[in-house]
Short mmCIF file of C-alpha atoms in Angstrom, two decimals:
data_model
loop_
_atom_site.label_atom_id
_atom_site.label_comp_id
_atom_site.label_asym_id
_atom_site.label_seq_id
_atom_site.Cartn_x
_atom_site.Cartn_y
_atom_site.Cartn_z
CA MET P 1 -7.69 11.72 -13.05
CA GLY P 2 -7.31 8.35 -11.38
CA ARG P 3 -9.42 7.15 -8.54
CA ARG P 4 -7.98 7.66 -5.06
CA LEU P 5 -7.79 4.65 -2.79
CA ASN P 6 -8.83 6.67 0.22
CA SER P 7 -10.82 9.87 0.10
CA GLN P 8 -9.37 11.04 3.43
CA SER P 9 -5.73 12.11 3.53
CA PRO P 10 -3.86 11.11 6.68
CA GLN P 11 -2.68 13.86 8.98
CA LEU P 12 1.07 13.92 9.26
CA ASP P 13 2.59 14.81 12.61
CA LEU P 14 6.24 15.57 11.95
CA LYS P 15 7.00 16.17 15.62
CA ALA P 16 6.29 12.49 16.34
CA ALA P 17 8.89 11.49 13.73
CA SER P 18 11.49 14.12 14.64
CA TRP P 19 13.80 11.47 16.09
CA LEU P 20 14.13 9.53 12.82
CA PRO P 21 16.55 11.81 10.88
CA ALA P 22 18.79 12.12 13.96
CA TYR P 23 18.79 8.34 14.37
CA LEU P 24 19.73 7.71 10.73
CA VAL P 25 22.48 10.34 10.71
CA GLY P 26 23.82 9.20 14.09
CA MET P 27 23.97 5.56 13.03
CA GLY P 28 25.79 6.62 9.87
CA VAL P 29 28.34 8.55 11.92
CA ILE P 30 28.88 5.60 14.28
CA VAL P 31 29.41 3.24 11.34
CA TYR P 32 31.80 5.72 9.72
CA LEU P 33 33.85 5.97 12.92
CA SER P 34 33.88 2.20 13.55
CA ASP P 35 35.75 -0.75 12.05
CA PHE P 36 33.12 -0.91 9.31
CA GLY P 37 33.95 2.59 8.06
CA PRO P 38 36.80 3.72 5.80
CA MET P 39 39.16 4.77 8.62
CA SER P 40 42.35 2.74 9.13
CA ASN P 41 42.41 3.67 12.85
CA PRO P 42 38.75 3.81 13.87
CA ILE P 43 37.60 5.80 16.88
CA PHE P 44 35.26 2.95 17.87
CA PRO P 45 37.16 -0.34 17.61
CA LEU P 46 35.38 -3.68 17.45
CA TRP P 47 32.93 -4.24 20.36
CA TRP P 48 33.12 -0.58 21.42
CA ASP P 49 31.06 0.26 18.37
CA ILE P 50 28.32 -2.03 19.71
CA VAL P 51 28.42 -0.18 23.03
CA ALA P 52 28.16 3.15 21.17
CA VAL P 53 25.17 1.88 19.16
CA GLY P 54 23.47 0.65 22.34
CA ILE P 55 23.88 3.94 24.20
CA PHE P 56 22.90 6.02 21.17
CA SER P 57 19.85 3.83 20.47
CA ALA P 58 18.70 4.10 24.10
CA ILE P 59 18.88 7.90 23.90
CA ILE P 60 16.91 7.92 20.65
CA TYR P 61 14.37 5.44 22.09
CA TYR P 62 13.54 7.72 25.03
CA TRP P 63 13.38 10.72 22.70
CA ALA P 64 10.92 8.84 20.46
CA LEU P 65 8.79 7.96 23.49
CA ALA P 66 8.74 11.60 24.55
CA VAL P 67 7.46 12.87 21.18
CA ALA P 68 5.16 9.94 20.31
CA LEU P 69 1.47 10.50 19.64
CA PRO P 70 -0.91 9.53 22.44
CA ALA P 71 -2.51 6.10 22.04
CA GLU P 72 -5.99 7.64 21.85
CA ARG P 73 -5.00 9.77 18.86
CA ILE P 74 -3.42 6.80 17.07
CA GLU P 75 -6.56 4.72 17.62
CA ALA P 76 -8.73 7.59 16.35
CA MET P 77 -6.58 7.89 13.21
CA ILE P 78 -6.86 4.14 12.60
CA GLY P 79 -10.63 4.34 13.05
CA ASP P 80 -10.85 7.12 10.43
CA VAL P 81 -9.34 4.95 7.68
CA VAL P 82 -11.88 3.80 5.09
CA LEU P 83 -10.88 0.72 3.13
CA PRO P 84 -11.79 0.63 -0.59
CA GLU P 85 -13.83 -2.54 0.05
CA GLU P 86 -15.94 -0.70 2.62
CA GLU P 87 -16.57 2.15 0.17
CA CYS P 88 -17.88 -0.34 -2.40
CA MET P 89 -20.10 -2.06 0.17
CA GLY P 90 -21.61 1.26 1.15
CA ALA P 91 -22.44 2.04 -2.49
CA ALA P 92 -24.21 -1.26 -3.27
CA ASP P 93 -27.30 0.56 -4.59
CA GLU P 94 -25.15 2.24 -7.25
CA PRO P 95 -24.03 -0.45 -9.73
CA MET P 96 -21.19 1.61 -11.21
CA ALA P 97 -19.87 2.97 -7.90
CA CYS P 98 -16.89 0.62 -7.95
CA ALA P 99 -16.56 0.22 -11.71
CA GLY P 100 -12.86 1.03 -11.49
CA ASP P 101 -12.33 -1.78 -8.99
CA PRO P 102 -11.16 -4.94 -10.82
CA SER P 103 -12.57 -7.18 -8.10
CA SER P 104 -16.08 -5.83 -8.72
CA ARG P 105 -16.19 -7.17 -12.31
CA GLU P 106 -17.46 -10.69 -11.73
CA ASP P 107 -18.26 -11.35 -15.40
CA GLU P 108 -14.66 -10.84 -16.57
CA PRO P 109 -12.13 -13.65 -15.98
CA LEU P 110 -9.17 -12.87 -13.78
CA ALA P 111 -5.63 -13.30 -15.05
CA ARG P 112 -5.22 -16.37 -12.87
CA ASP P 113 -8.35 -17.97 -14.44
CA VAL P 114 -7.09 -17.67 -18.02
#
């Protein structure tokens, strides 16, 4: 098995991203019904399609704000991330702790040095 970059898996909150599929599908429908779609007589002619995108995007924006994670939870999740460099620094007393890390092999030349 390969070495994982981060021993902690992030927690996914699908409710906070529930607006994204609706936004992508809605934008696709607006494009399909506009001058840029395949219709010869589009429902949204030029410039009205921009108005439709603006109104639709504003609705999605407020929906995204309503389901967003609180700032405290986002900051806590960022604080829980452990960078691979920090893991190696914490294991300095174990010489082979970061043996899989190419940057820890100082005696071997890097590809750019060859």
